[in-house]
Coordinates of C-alpha atoms in Angstrom, one line a residue:
Chain S
M144 CA 118.0 138.0 -36.8
T145 CA 117.6 141.0 -38.7
F146 CA 114.1 139.0 -40.3
L147 CA 113.1 138.7 -36.1
K148 CA 115.1 142.7 -35.4
Q149 CA 112.5 143.7 -37.8
L150 CA 109.6 142.6 -36.4
R151 CA 110.0 142.9 -33.2
K152 CA 110.0 146.9 -34.5
N153 CA 106.6 146.0 -36.6
T154 CA 105.3 144.1 -33.9
L155 CA 102.5 144.6 -31.4
P156 CA 103.4 147.9 -30.4
V157 CA 104.1 148.1 -26.1
T158 CA 102.9 152.0 -25.6
H159 CA 104.0 153.5 -22.7
V160 CA 102.6 156.5 -21.5
P161 CA 104.4 158.8 -19.5
H162 CA 103.8 160.5 -16.1
H163 CA 103.7 163.9 -15.4
A164 CA 105.3 164.3 -11.8
G165 CA 103.1 166.3 -9.5
Q166 CA 100.2 164.3 -10.3
P167 CA 98.0 162.2 -8.1
T168 CA 98.4 158.3 -8.9
L169 CA 95.6 158.0 -9.1
E170 CA 91.9 160.2 -10.1
V171 CA 88.7 159.9 -10.9
R172 CA 85.6 162.8 -11.1
N173 CA 82.2 161.9 -11.7
L174 CA 83.1 158.4 -12.7
S175 CA 80.0 156.7 -14.4
V176 CA 79.6 153.6 -15.6
R177 CA 76.8 152.3 -17.7
Y178 CA 76.1 147.6 -19.3
D179 CA 73.4 149.4 -21.8
Q180 CA 71.0 150.6 -19.9
L181 CA 72.3 149.3 -16.5
I182 CA 73.6 152.2 -15.1
A183 CA 76.7 150.4 -12.2
L184 CA 78.2 153.1 -10.7
S185 CA 76.9 156.7 -10.7
D186 CA 79.7 160.0 -9.9
I187 CA 82.6 158.6 -8.3
S188 CA 85.4 161.2 -6.9
F189 CA 88.5 160.0 -5.2
S190 CA 92.0 161.4 -5.5
L191 CA 95.4 159.1 -4.8
E192 CA 98.6 159.9 -3.6
P193 CA 101.4 157.9 -4.5
G194 CA 102.1 154.7 -2.0
E195 CA 98.4 155.3 -0.3
R196 CA 96.6 152.3 0.4
I197 CA 92.7 152.5 0.0
A198 CA 90.0 149.9 0.9
V199 CA 87.1 149.3 -1.5
V200 CA 83.7 148.6 0.3
G201 CA 80.0 147.5 -0.6
P202 CA 77.6 144.7 -0.9
N203 CA 78.4 142.1 -3.3
G204 CA 77.4 143.9 -6.9
A205 CA 78.5 147.3 -5.2
G206 CA 80.4 147.9 -8.7
K207 CA 84.0 146.8 -6.7
S208 CA 84.8 145.0 -9.6
T209 CA 84.0 147.2 -11.9
L210 CA 85.0 149.6 -11.1
F211 CA 88.6 148.9 -10.3
K212 CA 88.4 147.9 -14.5
A213 CA 87.4 150.8 -15.8
I214 CA 90.7 152.7 -13.3
A215 CA 92.6 149.7 -14.8
G216 CA 91.4 151.3 -19.1
I217 CA 90.1 148.3 -19.3
H218 CA 86.0 149.1 -19.7
P219 CA 84.8 152.0 -21.1
Y220 CA 82.7 154.4 -18.8
S221 CA 80.4 156.3 -19.8
T222 CA 80.8 160.1 -18.6
G223 CA 83.7 161.2 -16.2
E224 CA 87.3 160.8 -16.0
V225 CA 89.9 158.2 -14.5
K226 CA 93.6 159.9 -14.7
I227 CA 96.7 157.7 -13.9
Y228 CA 99.3 160.7 -13.0
G229 CA 97.7 163.2 -15.3
H230 CA 97.0 160.3 -19.0
G231 CA 94.4 158.2 -19.4
P232 CA 94.7 154.8 -17.7
G233 CA 94.9 153.0 -21.8
G234 CA 97.8 153.3 -22.3
H235 CA 99.5 152.1 -18.6
T236 CA 101.1 149.0 -18.0
C237 CA 102.1 150.3 -14.7
I238 CA 98.7 149.3 -13.7
A239 CA 98.6 145.7 -12.2
Y240 CA 95.1 143.8 -11.8
L241 CA 95.5 140.8 -9.2
P242 CA 92.0 138.8 -10.1
Q243 CA 90.6 137.0 -6.9
R244 CA 91.7 133.3 -6.6
S245 CA 87.8 132.2 -7.7
Q246 CA 88.1 132.8 -10.6
V247 CA 91.0 131.2 -11.5
D248 CA 92.5 128.3 -12.7
W249 CA 94.5 127.1 -11.4
N250 CA 94.5 123.8 -13.0
F251 CA 96.6 126.0 -15.4
P252 CA 99.9 124.0 -16.5
A253 CA 102.2 126.6 -14.9
S254 CA 104.6 127.2 -12.4
V255 CA 105.5 129.9 -10.3
A256 CA 108.3 131.4 -11.3
D257 CA 106.6 131.2 -15.1
V258 CA 103.6 133.1 -13.5
V259 CA 105.3 136.1 -12.2
M260 CA 106.9 135.9 -15.5
M261 CA 103.8 136.6 -17.7
G262 CA 104.1 139.8 -14.9
R263 CA 107.1 141.1 -17.2
I264 CA 106.4 140.2 -21.3
S265 CA 105.2 143.5 -21.5
Q266 CA 109.2 144.9 -20.4
L267 CA 110.2 141.6 -22.0
G268 CA 108.5 142.9 -25.9
P269 CA 107.0 140.9 -28.7
L270 CA 108.9 138.3 -29.7
R271 CA 111.9 138.2 -27.9
W272 CA 112.4 134.9 -24.3
P273 CA 112.7 135.7 -20.5
K274 CA 117.1 135.1 -19.4
A275 CA 118.8 134.9 -17.5
S276 CA 118.6 138.8 -16.4
D277 CA 114.4 137.8 -16.4
W278 CA 114.5 135.1 -14.4
D279 CA 116.5 136.9 -11.8
Y280 CA 113.8 139.8 -11.5
V281 CA 110.9 137.3 -11.5
R282 CA 113.3 135.9 -8.2
R283 CA 114.0 139.3 -6.5
C284 CA 109.7 139.5 -6.8
L285 CA 109.5 137.0 -5.5
Q286 CA 112.3 137.3 -2.7
V287 CA 109.7 140.2 -2.0
V288 CA 106.5 137.9 -0.7
G289 CA 109.0 135.0 -0.2
L290 CA 107.8 132.7 -1.8
V291 CA 111.6 132.1 -3.1
D292 CA 111.8 128.1 -2.2
L293 CA 108.5 127.5 -4.1
E294 CA 109.2 128.7 -7.5
E295 CA 109.2 126.0 -8.7
R296 CA 105.5 125.1 -7.2
Q297 CA 103.0 124.3 -10.1
I298 CA 100.9 126.8 -8.8
G299 CA 97.5 124.6 -7.8
E300 CA 99.4 123.0 -5.7
L301 CA 100.2 126.6 -3.0
S302 CA 97.5 127.9 -0.3
G303 CA 95.1 130.8 -0.3
G304 CA 97.6 132.8 0.8
Q305 CA 100.2 131.8 -1.5
Q306 CA 98.5 132.1 -4.2
Q307 CA 97.7 135.6 -4.0
R308 CA 101.3 136.5 -2.5
M309 CA 101.9 135.6 -6.0
F310 CA 99.3 137.6 -8.1
I311 CA 101.9 140.4 -5.9
A312 CA 105.0 138.9 -7.5
R313 CA 103.9 138.9 -10.6
A314 CA 102.2 142.8 -10.1
L315 CA 106.1 143.9 -8.4
A316 CA 107.3 141.8 -11.7
Q317 CA 104.6 144.0 -14.2
E318 CA 106.6 146.4 -12.6
A319 CA 103.2 147.6 -11.3
E320 CA 102.2 151.2 -9.1
L321 CA 99.3 151.1 -8.4
M322 CA 97.5 147.4 -7.6
L323 CA 94.1 146.9 -8.1
M324 CA 93.0 143.5 -5.8
D325 CA 90.2 141.8 -6.0
E326 CA 88.9 140.7 -2.8
P327 CA 92.7 139.5 -1.6
F328 CA 91.8 138.6 2.3
T329 CA 89.3 136.4 1.5
G330 CA 89.2 132.9 2.2
L331 CA 92.4 133.5 3.6
D332 CA 93.1 133.1 8.0
V333 CA 94.5 135.2 9.8
P334 CA 98.2 134.7 9.0
S335 CA 97.9 135.3 6.6
Q336 CA 95.6 138.0 6.2
N337 CA 98.8 139.2 7.7
D338 CA 101.5 138.6 5.8
I339 CA 99.5 139.9 3.0
L340 CA 99.2 143.0 5.5
D341 CA 103.4 143.4 5.8
I342 CA 103.7 143.2 2.3
L343 CA 101.2 145.8 1.3
E344 CA 103.9 147.3 4.6
Q345 CA 106.6 147.0 2.3
L346 CA 105.0 148.0 -1.1
R347 CA 103.7 151.5 0.5
L348 CA 107.8 152.1 1.3
K349 CA 108.0 151.5 -2.7
Q350 CA 105.7 154.1 -3.7
V351 CA 103.2 151.8 -4.8
T352 CA 99.6 152.6 -4.2
V353 CA 96.8 149.6 -3.1
L354 CA 93.3 149.6 -3.9
A355 CA 91.9 147.2 -2.3
S356 CA 88.1 145.8 -2.0
T357 CA 87.0 143.2 1.0
H358 CA 84.0 142.8 2.4
D359 CA 85.5 142.7 6.0
L360 CA 85.0 146.4 7.3
N361 CA 87.3 145.8 10.6
L362 CA 90.2 145.5 8.3
A363 CA 89.0 147.6 5.4
S364 CA 89.3 150.6 8.7
E365 CA 92.1 148.7 10.5
H366 CA 94.5 148.6 8.7
F367 CA 93.9 151.1 5.3
D368 CA 94.7 155.2 5.3
Q369 CA 91.2 155.6 3.0
V370 CA 88.1 153.8 2.9
L371 CA 85.5 153.6 -0.4
L372 CA 82.2 152.6 1.2
L373 CA 80.5 151.5 -3.1
N374 CA 76.9 150.8 -3.9
R375 CA 76.1 151.4 -7.6
R376 CA 77.3 155.3 -5.9
Q377 CA 80.0 156.7 -3.5
L378 CA 78.6 157.0 -0.5
G379 CA 81.4 157.4 1.4
F380 CA 85.2 158.1 0.9
G381 CA 88.2 158.9 3.8
P382 CA 88.9 157.5 7.5
G383 CA 88.0 154.4 8.3
S384 CA 86.1 155.6 11.7
E385 CA 84.6 158.2 9.9
I386 CA 82.8 156.5 7.5
F387 CA 81.6 153.5 8.5
T388 CA 78.2 155.8 10.6
T389 CA 75.7 153.3 11.4
E390 CA 73.8 156.5 9.1
R391 CA 75.6 155.1 6.2
L392 CA 76.4 151.6 6.3
L393 CA 72.3 151.0 5.9
K394 CA 72.8 153.2 3.2
A395 CA 76.1 150.0 2.0
Y396 CA 74.7 147.6 2.8
G397 CA 70.6 148.1 4.0
G398 CA 69.1 144.8 4.4
H399 CA 71.7 142.7 4.6
L400 CA 73.5 144.2 7.0
R401 CA 72.3 143.4 11.4
L402 CA 74.3 146.0 13.9
V403 CA 75.3 144.9 16.4
E404 CA 76.3 147.1 19.2
N405 CA 78.5 145.4 21.9
G406 CA 79.1 147.9 24.6
E407 CA 81.8 150.9 22.6
Q408 CA 82.7 148.1 19.7
M409 CA 80.2 148.0 16.5
L410 CA 79.7 144.8 15.0
A411 CA 79.1 144.4 11.6
L412 CA 78.0 141.2 9.9
G413 CA 76.4 140.0 7.8
D414 CA 77.7 140.3 4.2
T415 CA 80.4 138.8 4.5
C416 CA 81.1 136.4 1.8
C417 CA 81.8 135.1 -0.5
D418 CA 84.4 134.0 -3.4
D419 CA 81.9 135.6 -5.9
E420 CA 81.0 139.1 -6.4
G421 CA 76.7 138.8 -7.6
D422 CA 78.0 141.4 -10.4
Q423 CA 76.3 139.5 -13.5
H424 CA 79.1 141.8 -14.6
E425 CA 82.3 140.1 -14.5
H426 CA 83.6 139.7 -18.0
L427 CA 85.8 140.8 -20.1
A428 CA 83.9 143.1 -22.5
Chain T
M60 CA 114.5 84.5 -38.6
N61 CA 113.7 88.1 -36.3
T62 CA 109.9 88.2 -36.2
W63 CA 108.8 91.1 -34.1
L64 CA 111.3 93.4 -37.0
D65 CA 109.6 91.3 -39.8
L66 CA 106.3 92.8 -38.2
L67 CA 107.8 96.6 -38.3
L68 CA 109.4 96.2 -41.4
E69 CA 107.2 95.3 -44.1
P70 CA 104.7 97.5 -44.1
L71 CA 107.5 100.5 -44.9
N72 CA 108.1 98.4 -48.1
Y73 CA 104.9 99.9 -49.6
I74 CA 106.0 104.0 -50.4
F75 CA 101.5 104.2 -49.0
M76 CA 103.0 103.6 -45.8
L77 CA 106.2 106.2 -46.2
R78 CA 104.2 108.8 -46.7
G79 CA 101.8 107.9 -44.8
M80 CA 103.3 107.8 -41.6
A81 CA 105.7 111.1 -42.1
A82 CA 101.8 112.6 -43.2
A83 CA 100.9 111.0 -39.4
L84 CA 103.4 112.8 -38.3
M85 CA 103.8 115.9 -38.8
V86 CA 99.6 116.7 -37.8
G87 CA 100.2 115.0 -34.7
A88 CA 103.3 117.6 -34.1
V89 CA 100.4 120.4 -35.5
C90 CA 97.7 119.1 -34.2
A91 CA 98.7 118.1 -30.5
T92 CA 100.8 122.8 -30.6
V93 CA 97.6 124.0 -31.8
G94 CA 95.1 121.7 -29.4
T95 CA 96.7 122.6 -26.2
Y96 CA 95.6 126.2 -26.5
I97 CA 92.1 124.0 -27.1
V98 CA 92.0 122.5 -24.5
L99 CA 93.4 125.1 -22.1
R100 CA 91.1 127.3 -23.5
G101 CA 87.7 124.5 -23.2
M102 CA 87.3 125.3 -27.0
A103 CA 87.5 121.6 -28.2
F104 CA 83.1 122.1 -29.0
F105 CA 84.9 125.9 -31.0
G106 CA 87.0 122.9 -32.5
D107 CA 84.9 120.3 -33.7
A108 CA 82.4 122.6 -34.9
L109 CA 85.0 123.9 -37.2
A110 CA 86.1 121.0 -38.6
H111 CA 82.8 119.6 -39.7
A112 CA 81.9 123.9 -40.9
I113 CA 84.8 122.8 -43.6
L114 CA 83.5 120.8 -45.1
P115 CA 81.5 122.3 -48.0
G116 CA 84.5 124.8 -49.4
V117 CA 86.3 120.9 -49.3
A118 CA 83.2 119.6 -51.7
V119 CA 83.1 122.0 -53.6
G120 CA 86.9 122.0 -54.5
Y121 CA 86.0 118.3 -55.5
L122 CA 83.7 119.1 -57.6
V123 CA 86.0 122.0 -59.2
G124 CA 89.1 120.7 -59.1
G125 CA 88.0 117.1 -59.9
G126 CA 89.9 115.0 -56.3
A127 CA 93.0 116.5 -57.1
G128 CA 95.1 117.5 -53.6
A129 CA 96.0 121.2 -54.3
S130 CA 92.1 122.4 -54.6
L131 CA 90.0 120.3 -51.9
F132 CA 93.3 122.0 -49.6
W133 CA 92.3 125.2 -51.2
W134 CA 89.0 125.7 -50.8
G135 CA 89.1 123.8 -47.5
L136 CA 91.2 126.3 -45.9
L137 CA 89.8 128.8 -47.1
T138 CA 86.3 128.7 -45.7
A139 CA 88.7 127.4 -42.6
V140 CA 89.6 130.3 -42.5
I141 CA 85.9 132.8 -43.3
S142 CA 84.6 129.9 -40.7
S143 CA 86.9 130.6 -37.3
I144 CA 86.0 134.5 -38.0
G145 CA 82.1 134.3 -39.3
I146 CA 82.1 131.8 -35.9
G147 CA 84.4 134.2 -33.8
A148 CA 82.2 137.2 -34.6
I149 CA 79.3 135.3 -34.1
S150 CA 79.3 134.5 -31.2
K151 CA 81.1 138.4 -30.1
G152 CA 78.2 140.0 -30.9
A153 CA 75.2 138.3 -31.2
R154 CA 72.5 137.3 -28.1
L155 CA 73.6 134.4 -28.7
R156 CA 74.9 132.3 -25.4
E157 CA 78.6 131.2 -28.3
D158 CA 78.3 128.1 -27.7
T159 CA 74.0 128.0 -29.8
A160 CA 76.0 130.5 -32.6
I161 CA 78.9 128.0 -32.8
G162 CA 75.9 124.8 -33.4
I163 CA 73.7 126.5 -35.9
V164 CA 77.6 127.7 -38.3
F165 CA 78.7 124.0 -37.7
A166 CA 75.2 122.4 -38.5
G167 CA 74.1 124.8 -41.4
M168 CA 78.3 124.7 -43.3
F169 CA 78.5 120.5 -42.3
A170 CA 74.4 120.1 -43.9
L171 CA 75.3 122.5 -47.2
G172 CA 79.0 120.2 -47.6
I173 CA 76.4 116.6 -47.5
A174 CA 74.5 118.5 -49.9
L175 CA 77.3 119.9 -52.8
I176 CA 78.6 116.4 -52.2
S177 CA 75.8 113.7 -52.9
S178 CA 74.6 115.8 -55.8
T179 CA 78.0 114.0 -57.6
R180 CA 78.6 110.1 -58.8
N181 CA 79.5 108.5 -55.9
Y182 CA 77.8 109.9 -52.5
T183 CA 78.9 107.9 -50.2
V184 CA 82.5 106.1 -51.2
D185 CA 83.1 110.3 -51.5
L186 CA 82.1 111.4 -48.2
T187 CA 83.5 108.5 -46.6
H188 CA 87.3 109.9 -47.8
F189 CA 86.4 113.4 -46.6
L190 CA 84.5 112.1 -42.9
F191 CA 86.8 109.9 -41.9
G192 CA 90.2 110.8 -44.3
D193 CA 92.4 108.6 -45.7
V194 CA 96.0 109.3 -44.7
L195 CA 96.6 105.9 -47.1
G196 CA 96.3 108.7 -50.3
V197 CA 97.5 111.6 -49.1
S198 CA 100.6 112.7 -52.7
N199 CA 103.8 114.5 -52.3
G200 CA 102.2 118.0 -53.1
D201 CA 100.3 116.7 -50.3
L202 CA 102.6 116.8 -48.0
Q203 CA 104.8 119.4 -49.0
R204 CA 102.0 122.0 -48.5
M205 CA 101.3 119.7 -44.8
A206 CA 104.8 120.2 -44.3
L207 CA 104.8 124.1 -45.0
F208 CA 102.0 125.0 -43.1
G209 CA 102.4 122.9 -40.4
G210 CA 105.7 124.4 -39.7
G211 CA 104.4 127.5 -39.7
I212 CA 101.9 127.1 -37.5
V213 CA 104.5 125.3 -35.3
L214 CA 106.4 128.8 -36.5
V215 CA 103.7 131.2 -35.0
V216 CA 103.0 129.0 -32.0
I217 CA 106.5 129.3 -30.5
L218 CA 107.2 132.6 -31.8
F219 CA 103.7 134.4 -29.7
Y220 CA 104.7 131.4 -26.7
K221 CA 104.3 134.2 -24.3
E222 CA 101.4 135.9 -25.3
F223 CA 99.3 133.2 -26.6
M224 CA 99.9 131.7 -22.7
V225 CA 99.2 135.2 -20.7
L226 CA 95.8 135.7 -22.9
S227 CA 95.0 131.6 -21.8
F228 CA 96.4 132.4 -18.5
D229 CA 94.8 135.8 -16.9
P230 CA 92.6 137.4 -20.0
L231 CA 92.8 141.0 -17.5
L232 CA 96.5 140.2 -17.7
A233 CA 96.5 140.4 -21.0
A234 CA 94.3 143.6 -21.1
T235 CA 96.7 145.5 -18.6
L236 CA 100.0 144.5 -20.6
R237 CA 97.7 146.4 -23.0
L238 CA 98.6 143.6 -25.4
P239 CA 96.3 143.1 -28.5
A240 CA 94.2 140.6 -27.2
R241 CA 91.2 141.6 -30.1
A242 CA 94.2 140.9 -32.5
L243 CA 95.6 137.1 -30.7
E244 CA 92.2 135.5 -30.5
Y245 CA 92.0 135.6 -34.5
L246 CA 95.8 134.7 -34.5
L247 CA 95.1 131.4 -32.8
L248 CA 91.8 131.1 -34.3
V249 CA 92.9 131.2 -37.5
L250 CA 95.5 128.5 -36.4
I251 CA 92.9 125.9 -35.2
A252 CA 91.5 126.4 -39.0
L253 CA 94.5 126.1 -40.3
A254 CA 95.5 123.5 -38.3
I255 CA 92.4 121.4 -39.4
V256 CA 93.0 121.4 -42.5
V257 CA 96.3 121.1 -43.1
S258 CA 94.8 117.6 -40.8
L259 CA 92.1 116.7 -43.1
Q260 CA 93.3 114.3 -45.0
T261 CA 95.4 111.5 -42.4
V262 CA 91.8 112.1 -40.1
G263 CA 89.3 114.0 -41.8
V264 CA 86.2 115.8 -40.5
A265 CA 84.7 113.9 -38.3
L266 CA 87.5 112.9 -36.5
M267 CA 88.5 115.7 -36.3
V268 CA 89.3 116.7 -32.8
A269 CA 90.6 113.9 -31.4
M270 CA 93.5 114.8 -33.0
L271 CA 93.4 117.8 -31.5
V272 CA 91.9 117.7 -27.6
T273 CA 93.1 114.0 -27.0
P274 CA 96.6 114.3 -27.0
S275 CA 96.6 116.7 -25.7
A276 CA 94.4 116.2 -22.7
T277 CA 97.2 113.2 -22.1
A278 CA 99.7 116.2 -21.1
Y279 CA 97.9 117.6 -20.1
L280 CA 97.2 115.2 -16.9
L281 CA 101.3 114.6 -16.9
T282 CA 103.3 118.1 -16.9
R283 CA 102.7 121.1 -15.1
R284 CA 104.2 123.5 -17.6
L285 CA 103.1 124.9 -20.3
P286 CA 105.9 124.2 -22.7
Y287 CA 106.0 120.4 -21.1
M288 CA 102.8 119.7 -22.4
M289 CA 102.7 120.8 -25.7
L290 CA 106.2 118.9 -26.2
L291 CA 104.4 116.0 -24.6
A292 CA 101.6 115.8 -26.8
A293 CA 103.3 116.2 -29.7
L294 CA 105.7 113.5 -28.9
L295 CA 101.7 111.1 -28.5
A296 CA 101.3 112.1 -31.2
C297 CA 103.2 110.4 -33.2
L298 CA 103.8 107.8 -31.9
A299 CA 99.6 107.5 -31.6
G300 CA 100.1 108.0 -35.5
I301 CA 102.8 105.4 -36.1
V302 CA 101.2 103.0 -33.8
G303 CA 98.0 103.5 -35.2
L304 CA 98.8 103.0 -39.1
Y305 CA 101.2 100.0 -37.6
L306 CA 97.4 98.5 -36.2
S307 CA 95.2 99.7 -39.2
Y308 CA 98.0 97.6 -41.3
Y309 CA 97.9 94.2 -39.3
L310 CA 94.1 95.1 -38.3
R311 CA 92.6 96.0 -41.8
I312 CA 91.5 99.0 -40.3
S313 CA 90.0 102.0 -41.0
S314 CA 93.7 104.3 -40.7
G315 CA 92.1 107.7 -39.5
A316 CA 90.1 105.1 -36.4
A317 CA 93.1 103.3 -36.0
I318 CA 95.4 107.2 -35.2
V319 CA 92.1 108.0 -32.7
L320 CA 92.1 104.8 -30.8
T321 CA 95.6 104.2 -29.6
S322 CA 95.6 107.5 -29.0
T323 CA 92.6 107.5 -27.6
A324 CA 93.9 104.5 -25.7
F325 CA 97.1 107.0 -24.5
F326 CA 94.2 108.9 -22.5
A327 CA 92.8 105.9 -20.9
L328 CA 96.4 104.6 -19.2
S329 CA 97.1 108.0 -17.9
W330 CA 93.7 108.8 -16.8
L331 CA 93.9 105.4 -15.3
G332 CA 97.2 105.9 -13.6
R333 CA 96.8 109.1 -12.1
A334 CA 93.5 107.6 -10.7
I335 CA 95.9 104.8 -9.1
H336 CA 98.7 107.0 -7.9
S337 CA 96.3 109.5 -5.9
R338 CA 94.8 106.7 -4.6
L339 CA 98.1 105.2 -3.3
R340 CA 99.6 108.9 -2.0
Q341 CA 96.3 108.7 0.1
G342 CA 96.4 105.4 0.9
K343 CA 98.8 105.7 3.0

């Protein structure tokens, strides 16, 4: 047993970076990301306080996933700065990345509880097995998202909305303070979207900051505090009502977007799909 | 009097059959455990290539040691570890697609192995042993090495169970949890390399991929959680080993081929069973 303890101490150190109080949850300054010669993102700057909820909007290939990966510290950036509670993203385990559902292997032999437990492994530490108290923790996370009855289901047997809620539970199990959600609403029906929005409301009470990418402009401006409009560069950051101007949207979407005036309302049609973001750089480098 | 019992017991009178069964059990369990990750991560081609790539090492071991098991093992081990890390590095760094890089290394190494073996006198006999294995020819020394290294492999898989699971299911989660993903990837490659060397004598280079993939794929069809998949894969592989050896004894066919064919039959049955099951479900 002492051998195991020794091994635990000396292998796989888990780094927990301190959080400086009074610093914004996330501060992005002049961020640029390159893939070889290609500029994927340039000059992104914004800052978020705890509990804020931001929608990241832009056409396919606008660099939404790239931005998330740079913020999560899993893709290097060439210039600028990302700070999470005053510290670079590299050592934080408080950032959760919730993958797009289309990028997940739903046939993987794992139950809902297994996947949520995956979020806890940095708290568990290396060479340790989950104990009863850890499974209790997982159950509490599942309770928040209303999936506790389905904890033993194989993950492929869940509906789209349930799958998305499972990933939120996993992020809770990870004790995430910043959640990066990649297209959480894509492919969900309205009731399922509303379930997720209700959960986001609860997350706000826990001071969890949320960035979600979406193609749904109405949803972005109605349910999110701020909108970040993106197409390889930052085209606007602020409340949706201010950001979604005809001029800005045309800049972001160019030929992909048709704007339809309908009395007082303005409808934006076009790039409202899809599963796969056209980004060729989805892969983890 | 009791003919079934006689049929079962008769082969056990031979010490080579007993040793062969011990080897088949150990190899089956070890390959299936590692193979679970090969199936889940889609690395079957890598496993096949790696098995072929160790042929030159085994050939050198053979030329140096004159057929001694220990010499084959250590030379095979050296080549396997170098090849697995080499393939891993090439496929990460170069502009080539991973399967192309694997194909080049695999074919080149395999050709080198054949060239080396063809320099010996009884070329075809030796080559056949390396290609298709000779489980009935294992010595006590071979068994000890299998137990030691096989046990080690299973231990490492158990110790890093949750890390390997996260890495296989969601590499981005592994990255945000700050797991040492690169180190774990290489550790897994080395484990696969070790499993191949441990199993070399049982099924040989050419059929190795079946030991790695088939029992795990069968278990994948029948289970819904990773620990059960691993356990069932190991059980199926052991069963295929035993049944295969009996078939090889009574039908006088190559032992490695018999084991692999049994394993394939298990897979076919499960696949058929599942197909019928889902058809019945739809019919309701």
